[in-house]
């Protein structure tokens, strides 16, 4: 049998794809022991290149799909929570809570004593929080940073009796300076509230 492309030569191989007889010069070995003609070899090469391009595109698409799947609802939830937590910590660390805008002078005169007592107690606790668990020497030390009163109304603090206590569980004692006989006297401390019966003016 003669080679299809060289009729003057004897065919030594047959094309694995189209069974065309081939001489040793026309046969191309694609795998050990497997030969193809030039046209079939070109066709296989073009086909394999096309399939390689298709495979690469599929791999790229798969990677994109995986990336999209990674950013599911859980990750968005984690990101939103992280932002909220960081902003809360920012407010806690850098914001702080300002002293209340209510001033001691805006209190109703009938309830002035007890309301002033609790207002000043809150200011003392704020003072202790920001000053390293120390209590003020006197109530005037609270003005103006921890307690808002006008300069001409600092005398309102004279309605209260205040003293620091060496016992850390008590810390300080704050009560009304004048309690009528038979009325309940409230003494505020760092440890809580204490009640006693008033003994009359000056106690």
PDB file of C-alpha atoms in Angstrom:
ATOM      1  CA  UNK A   1       0.000   0.000   0.000  1.00  0.00           C
ATOM      2  CA  UNK A   2       1.241   3.465  -0.914  1.00  0.00           C
ATOM      3  CA  UNK A   3       1.320   6.683   1.167  1.00  0.00           C
ATOM      4  CA  UNK A   4      -1.641   8.931   0.382  1.00  0.00           C
ATOM      5  CA  UNK A   5       0.551  12.052   0.157  1.00  0.00           C
ATOM      6  CA  UNK A   6       3.618  10.412  -1.452  1.00  0.00           C
ATOM      7  CA  UNK A   7       2.401   7.792  -3.945  1.00  0.00           C
ATOM      8  CA  UNK A   8       5.984   6.790  -4.766  1.00  0.00           C
ATOM      9  CA  UNK A   9       6.608   5.670  -1.141  1.00  0.00           C
ATOM     10  CA  UNK A  10       5.469   2.610   0.728  1.00  0.00           C
ATOM     11  CA  UNK A  11       2.939   3.190   3.573  1.00  0.00           C
ATOM     12  CA  UNK A  12       4.404   2.233   6.941  1.00  0.00           C
ATOM     13  CA  UNK A  13       1.724   3.577   9.316  1.00  0.00           C
ATOM     14  CA  UNK A  14      -2.021   4.225   9.322  1.00  0.00           C
ATOM     15  CA  UNK A  15      -3.638   7.393  10.713  1.00  0.00           C
ATOM     16  CA  UNK A  16      -5.344   6.627  14.034  1.00  0.00           C
ATOM     17  CA  UNK A  17      -8.214   9.009  13.177  1.00  0.00           C
ATOM     18  CA  UNK A  18      -8.968   8.542   9.484  1.00  0.00           C
ATOM     19  CA  UNK A  19      -7.057   5.255   8.667  1.00  0.00           C
ATOM     20  CA  UNK A  20      -5.125   6.942   5.856  1.00  0.00           C
ATOM     21  CA  UNK A  21      -1.935   5.057   4.851  1.00  0.00           C
ATOM     22  CA  UNK A  22       1.156   7.134   5.660  1.00  0.00           C
ATOM     23  CA  UNK A  23       4.875   6.962   5.030  1.00  0.00           C
ATOM     24  CA  UNK A  24       7.358   7.576   7.830  1.00  0.00           C
ATOM     25  CA  UNK A  25       7.747  11.221   6.779  1.00  0.00           C
ATOM     26  CA  UNK A  26       3.991  12.002   6.804  1.00  0.00           C
ATOM     27  CA  UNK A  27       3.134  10.167  10.031  1.00  0.00           C
ATOM     28  CA  UNK A  28       3.154  12.180  13.263  1.00  0.00           C
ATOM     29  CA  UNK A  29       3.440  10.321  16.524  1.00  0.00           C
ATOM     30  CA  UNK A  30       0.907  11.802  18.966  1.00  0.00           C
ATOM     31  CA  UNK A  31       1.391   9.141  21.629  1.00  0.00           C
ATOM     32  CA  UNK A  32       3.812   6.236  21.796  1.00  0.00           C
ATOM     33  CA  UNK A  33       2.720   3.818  19.077  1.00  0.00           C
ATOM     34  CA  UNK A  34      -0.116   6.054  17.818  1.00  0.00           C
ATOM     35  CA  UNK A  35       0.332   7.980  14.559  1.00  0.00           C
ATOM     36  CA  UNK A  36      -1.853  10.482  12.722  1.00  0.00           C
ATOM     37  CA  UNK A  37      -1.705  12.312   9.427  1.00  0.00           C
ATOM     38  CA  UNK A  38      -0.834  15.999   9.265  1.00  0.00           C
ATOM     39  CA  UNK A  39      -4.462  17.117   8.813  1.00  0.00           C
ATOM     40  CA  UNK A  40      -5.787  15.052  11.745  1.00  0.00           C
ATOM     41  CA  UNK A  41      -2.888  16.245  13.920  1.00  0.00           C
ATOM     42  CA  UNK A  42      -3.746  19.879  13.096  1.00  0.00           C
ATOM     43  CA  UNK A  43      -7.431  19.250  13.747  1.00  0.00           C
ATOM     44  CA  UNK A  44      -6.660  17.661  17.134  1.00  0.00           C
ATOM     45  CA  UNK A  45      -4.335  20.526  18.052  1.00  0.00           C
ATOM     46  CA  UNK A  46      -6.928  23.184  17.194  1.00  0.00           C
ATOM     47  CA  UNK A  47      -9.615  21.233  19.039  1.00  0.00           C
ATOM     48  CA  UNK A  48      -7.433  20.776  22.119  1.00  0.00           C
ATOM     49  CA  UNK A  49      -6.525  24.487  22.138  1.00  0.00           C
ATOM     50  CA  UNK A  50     -10.219  25.390  21.940  1.00  0.00           C
ATOM     51  CA  UNK A  51     -11.079  22.987  24.737  1.00  0.00           C
ATOM     52  CA  UNK A  52      -8.188  24.361  26.833  1.00  0.00           C
ATOM     53  CA  UNK A  53      -9.551  27.898  26.383  1.00  0.00           C
ATOM     54  CA  UNK A  54     -13.021  26.658  27.320  1.00  0.00           C
ATOM     55  CA  UNK A  55     -11.600  24.864  30.374  1.00  0.00           C
ATOM     56  CA  UNK A  56      -9.776  28.014  31.472  1.00  0.00           C
ATOM     57  CA  UNK A  57     -12.944  30.102  31.113  1.00  0.00           C
ATOM     58  CA  UNK A  58     -14.869  27.542  33.150  1.00  0.00           C
ATOM     59  CA  UNK A  59     -12.203  27.602  35.875  1.00  0.00           C
ATOM     60  CA  UNK A  60     -12.299  31.418  35.997  1.00  0.00           C
ATOM     61  CA  UNK A  61     -16.102  31.346  36.251  1.00  0.00           C
ATOM     62  CA  UNK A  62     -15.911  28.730  39.026  1.00  0.00           C
ATOM     63  CA  UNK A  63     -13.474  30.932  40.975  1.00  0.00           C
ATOM     64  CA  UNK A  64     -15.795  33.933  40.612  1.00  0.00           C
ATOM     65  CA  UNK A  65     -18.748  31.859  41.801  1.00  0.00           C
ATOM     66  CA  UNK A  66     -16.711  30.675  44.808  1.00  0.00           C
ATOM     67  CA  UNK A  67     -15.779  34.269  45.652  1.00  0.00           C
ATOM     68  CA  UNK A  68     -19.424  35.310  45.421  1.00  0.00           C
ATOM     69  CA  UNK A  69     -20.435  32.409  47.645  1.00  0.00           C
ATOM     70  CA  UNK A  70     -17.843  33.427  50.244  1.00  0.00           C
ATOM     71  CA  UNK A  71     -19.572  36.798  50.635  1.00  0.00           C
ATOM     72  CA  UNK A  72     -22.838  35.318  51.795  1.00  0.00           C
ATOM     73  CA  UNK A  73     -25.291  36.793  54.311  1.00  0.00           C
ATOM     74  CA  UNK A  74     -23.231  35.604  57.277  1.00  0.00           C
ATOM     75  CA  UNK A  75     -20.189  37.627  56.227  1.00  0.00           C
ATOM     76  CA  UNK A  76     -22.297  40.746  55.694  1.00  0.00           C
ATOM     77  CA  UNK A  77     -23.821  40.187  59.144  1.00  0.00           C
ATOM     78  CA  UNK A  78     -20.346  39.875  60.687  1.00  0.00           C
ATOM     79  CA  UNK A  79     -19.171  43.065  58.953  1.00  0.00           C
ATOM     80  CA  UNK A  80     -22.221  45.062  60.066  1.00  0.00           C
ATOM     81  CA  UNK A  81     -21.868  43.791  63.655  1.00  0.00           C
ATOM     82  CA  UNK A  82     -18.155  44.616  63.682  1.00  0.00           C
ATOM     83  CA  UNK A  83     -18.826  48.166  62.506  1.00  0.00           C
ATOM     84  CA  UNK A  84     -21.514  48.634  65.163  1.00  0.00           C
ATOM     85  CA  UNK A  85     -19.305  47.237  67.938  1.00  0.00           C
ATOM     86  CA  UNK A  86     -16.362  49.412  66.886  1.00  0.00           C
ATOM     87  CA  UNK A  87     -18.545  52.512  66.772  1.00  0.00           C
ATOM     88  CA  UNK A  88     -19.944  51.736  70.243  1.00  0.00           C
ATOM     89  CA  UNK A  89     -16.406  51.339  71.596  1.00  0.00           C
ATOM     90  CA  UNK A  90     -15.491  54.636  69.945  1.00  0.00           C
ATOM     91  CA  UNK A  91     -18.359  56.356  71.727  1.00  0.00           C
ATOM     92  CA  UNK A  92     -17.434  54.694  75.034  1.00  0.00           C
ATOM     93  CA  UNK A  93     -13.743  55.560  74.784  1.00  0.00           C
ATOM     94  CA  UNK A  94     -13.860  58.977  73.124  1.00  0.00           C
ATOM     95  CA  UNK A  95     -17.410  60.223  73.645  1.00  0.00           C
ATOM     96  CA  UNK A  96     -18.181  59.867  77.313  1.00  0.00           C
ATOM     97  CA  UNK A  97     -21.441  60.962  78.808  1.00  0.00           C
ATOM     98  CA  UNK A  98     -21.683  64.700  79.450  1.00  0.00           C
ATOM     99  CA  UNK A  99     -23.095  66.089  82.652  1.00  0.00           C
ATOM    100  CA  UNK A 100     -26.881  66.451  82.521  1.00  0.00           C
ATOM    101  CA  UNK A 101     -28.187  69.783  81.328  1.00  0.00           C
ATOM    102  CA  UNK A 102     -30.615  70.145  84.227  1.00  0.00           C
ATOM    103  CA  UNK A 103     -29.223  72.702  86.615  1.00  0.00           C
ATOM    104  CA  UNK A 104     -29.713  72.860  90.331  1.00  0.00           C
ATOM    105  CA  UNK A 105     -31.443  76.223  89.893  1.00  0.00           C
ATOM    106  CA  UNK A 106     -34.214  74.781  87.681  1.00  0.00           C
ATOM    107  CA  UNK A 107     -35.621  72.590  90.461  1.00  0.00           C
ATOM    108  CA  UNK A 108     -39.107  73.210  91.820  1.00  0.00           C
ATOM    109  CA  UNK A 109     -38.665  75.008  95.156  1.00  0.00           C
ATOM    110  CA  UNK A 110     -41.069  72.653  96.999  1.00  0.00           C
ATOM    111  CA  UNK A 111     -39.009  69.587  96.133  1.00  0.00           C
ATOM    112  CA  UNK A 112     -35.708  71.399  95.969  1.00  0.00           C
ATOM    113  CA  UNK A 113     -34.057  69.726  98.948  1.00  0.00           C
ATOM    114  CA  UNK A 114     -34.468  66.077  97.984  1.00  0.00           C
ATOM    115  CA  UNK A 115     -34.101  66.609  94.244  1.00  0.00           C
ATOM    116  CA  UNK A 116     -30.934  68.607  94.880  1.00  0.00           C
ATOM    117  CA  UNK A 117     -29.722  65.782  97.118  1.00  0.00           C
ATOM    118  CA  UNK A 118     -30.047  63.188  94.338  1.00  0.00           C
ATOM    119  CA  UNK A 119     -28.732  65.547  91.658  1.00  0.00           C
ATOM    120  CA  UNK A 120     -25.590  66.241  93.684  1.00  0.00           C
ATOM    121  CA  UNK A 121     -25.243  62.522  94.490  1.00  0.00           C
ATOM    122  CA  UNK A 122     -25.152  61.749  90.750  1.00  0.00           C
ATOM    123  CA  UNK A 123     -22.504  64.420  90.299  1.00  0.00           C
ATOM    124  CA  UNK A 124     -20.394  62.917  93.121  1.00  0.00           C
ATOM    125  CA  UNK A 125     -20.574  59.485  91.468  1.00  0.00           C
ATOM    126  CA  UNK A 126     -19.556  60.986  88.120  1.00  0.00           C
ATOM    127  CA  UNK A 127     -16.667  62.752  89.885  1.00  0.00           C
ATOM    128  CA  UNK A 128     -15.543  59.449  91.431  1.00  0.00           C
ATOM    129  CA  UNK A 129     -15.787  57.671  88.074  1.00  0.00           C
ATOM    130  CA  UNK A 130     -13.621  60.189  86.229  1.00  0.00           C
ATOM    131  CA  UNK A 131     -11.234  61.006  89.093  1.00  0.00           C
ATOM    132  CA  UNK A 132     -10.132  57.442  89.911  1.00  0.00           C
ATOM    133  CA  UNK A 133     -12.625  56.520  92.666  1.00  0.00           C
ATOM    134  CA  UNK A 134     -11.792  59.637  94.685  1.00  0.00           C
ATOM    135  CA  UNK A 135     -14.510  61.750  96.252  1.00  0.00           C
ATOM    136  CA  UNK A 136     -14.399  65.571  96.347  1.00  0.00           C
ATOM    137  CA  UNK A 137     -13.187  67.375  99.470  1.00  0.00           C
ATOM    138  CA  UNK A 138     -16.219  69.666  99.368  1.00  0.00           C
ATOM    139  CA  UNK A 139     -19.287  70.015  97.157  1.00  0.00           C
ATOM    140  CA  UNK A 140     -17.984  73.196  95.501  1.00  0.00           C
ATOM    141  CA  UNK A 141     -15.319  71.027  93.803  1.00  0.00           C
ATOM    142  CA  UNK A 142     -18.093  69.563  91.621  1.00  0.00           C
ATOM    143  CA  UNK A 143     -18.832  72.918  89.971  1.00  0.00           C
ATOM    144  CA  UNK A 144     -18.774  73.474  86.945  1.00  0.00           C
ATOM    145  CA  UNK A 145     -17.447  70.227  85.457  1.00  0.00           C
ATOM    146  CA  UNK A 146     -19.740  67.746  87.214  1.00  0.00           C
ATOM    147  CA  UNK A 147     -22.575  69.956  88.460  1.00  0.00           C
ATOM    148  CA  UNK A 148     -24.003  72.911  86.529  1.00  0.00           C
ATOM    149  CA  UNK A 149     -25.013  75.784  88.808  1.00  0.00           C
ATOM    150  CA  UNK A 150     -24.752  79.486  88.227  1.00  0.00           C
ATOM    151  CA  UNK A 151     -22.194  81.366  90.301  1.00  0.00           C
ATOM    152  CA  UNK A 152     -24.841  83.209  92.264  1.00  0.00           C
ATOM    153  CA  UNK A 153     -26.605  79.919  93.113  1.00  0.00           C
ATOM    154  CA  UNK A 154     -23.709  77.985  94.616  1.00  0.00           C
ATOM    155  CA  UNK A 155     -25.375  78.787  97.948  1.00  0.00           C
ATOM    156  CA  UNK A 156     -27.897  76.016  97.142  1.00  0.00           C
ATOM    157  CA  UNK A 157     -25.173  73.550  98.069  1.00  0.00           C
ATOM    158  CA  UNK A 158     -25.399  74.928 101.627  1.00  0.00           C
ATOM    159  CA  UNK A 159     -28.728  73.078 101.966  1.00  0.00           C
ATOM    160  CA  UNK A 160     -26.770  69.820 101.980  1.00  0.00           C
ATOM    161  CA  UNK A 161     -24.423  68.257 104.485  1.00  0.00           C
ATOM    162  CA  UNK A 162     -21.457  66.424 102.912  1.00  0.00           C
ATOM    163  CA  UNK A 163     -18.463  64.626 104.412  1.00  0.00           C
ATOM    164  CA  UNK A 164     -16.000  62.069 103.098  1.00  0.00           C
ATOM    165  CA  UNK A 165     -15.854  58.827 105.073  1.00  0.00           C
ATOM    166  CA  UNK A 166     -12.607  56.848 105.553  1.00  0.00           C
ATOM    167  CA  UNK A 167     -14.548  53.566 105.268  1.00  0.00           C
ATOM    168  CA  UNK A 168     -14.337  52.593 101.538  1.00  0.00           C
ATOM    169  CA  UNK A 169     -17.714  50.817 101.673  1.00  0.00           C
ATOM    170  CA  UNK A 170     -19.330  54.125 102.681  1.00  0.00           C
ATOM    171  CA  UNK A 171     -17.011  56.546 100.824  1.00  0.00           C
ATOM    172  CA  UNK A 172     -19.005  59.668 101.655  1.00  0.00           C
ATOM    173  CA  UNK A 173     -22.156  60.812 103.435  1.00  0.00           C
ATOM    174  CA  UNK A 174     -24.559  63.225 101.785  1.00  0.00           C
ATOM    175  CA  UNK A 175     -27.799  64.365 103.402  1.00  0.00           C
ATOM    176  CA  UNK A 176     -30.016  67.407 103.807  1.00  0.00           C
ATOM    177  CA  UNK A 177     -28.568  69.949 106.227  1.00  0.00           C
ATOM    178  CA  UNK A 178     -31.962  70.784 107.802  1.00  0.00           C
ATOM    179  CA  UNK A 179     -34.644  68.168 108.411  1.00  0.00           C
ATOM    180  CA  UNK A 180     -37.844  68.873 110.319  1.00  0.00           C
ATOM    181  CA  UNK A 181     -38.486  66.818 113.400  1.00  0.00           C
ATOM    182  CA  UNK A 182     -40.317  63.591 112.556  1.00  0.00           C
ATOM    183  CA  UNK A 183     -39.455  63.711 108.831  1.00  0.00           C
ATOM    184  CA  UNK A 184     -37.436  60.946 107.205  1.00  0.00           C
ATOM    185  CA  UNK A 185     -33.813  61.930 106.689  1.00  0.00           C
ATOM    186  CA  UNK A 186     -32.107  60.353 103.688  1.00  0.00           C
ATOM    187  CA  UNK A 187     -28.350  59.847 103.828  1.00  0.00           C
ATOM    188  CA  UNK A 188     -26.751  58.855 100.526  1.00  0.00           C
ATOM    189  CA  UNK A 189     -23.436  56.990 100.507  1.00  0.00           C
ATOM    190  CA  UNK A 190     -21.320  55.194  97.928  1.00  0.00           C
ATOM    191  CA  UNK A 191     -22.713  51.952  99.347  1.00  0.00           C
ATOM    192  CA  UNK A 192     -26.376  52.940  99.060  1.00  0.00           C
ATOM    193  CA  UNK A 193     -29.157  54.822 100.841  1.00  0.00           C
ATOM    194  CA  UNK A 194     -29.645  55.051 104.614  1.00  0.00           C
ATOM    195  CA  UNK A 195     -32.790  56.277 106.302  1.00  0.00           C
ATOM    196  CA  UNK A 196     -33.150  57.842 109.740  1.00  0.00           C
ATOM    197  CA  UNK A 197     -35.768  59.865 111.532  1.00  0.00           C
ATOM    198  CA  UNK A 198     -35.060  63.594 111.659  1.00  0.00           C
ATOM    199  CA  UNK A 199     -34.360  65.005 115.151  1.00  0.00           C
ATOM    200  CA  UNK A 200     -35.250  68.573 114.263  1.00  0.00           C
ATOM    201  CA  UNK A 201     -33.465  71.550 112.720  1.00  0.00           C
ATOM    202  CA  UNK A 202     -29.724  71.257 112.309  1.00  0.00           C
ATOM    203  CA  UNK A 203     -29.468  67.468 112.310  1.00  0.00           C
TER     204      UNK A 203
END
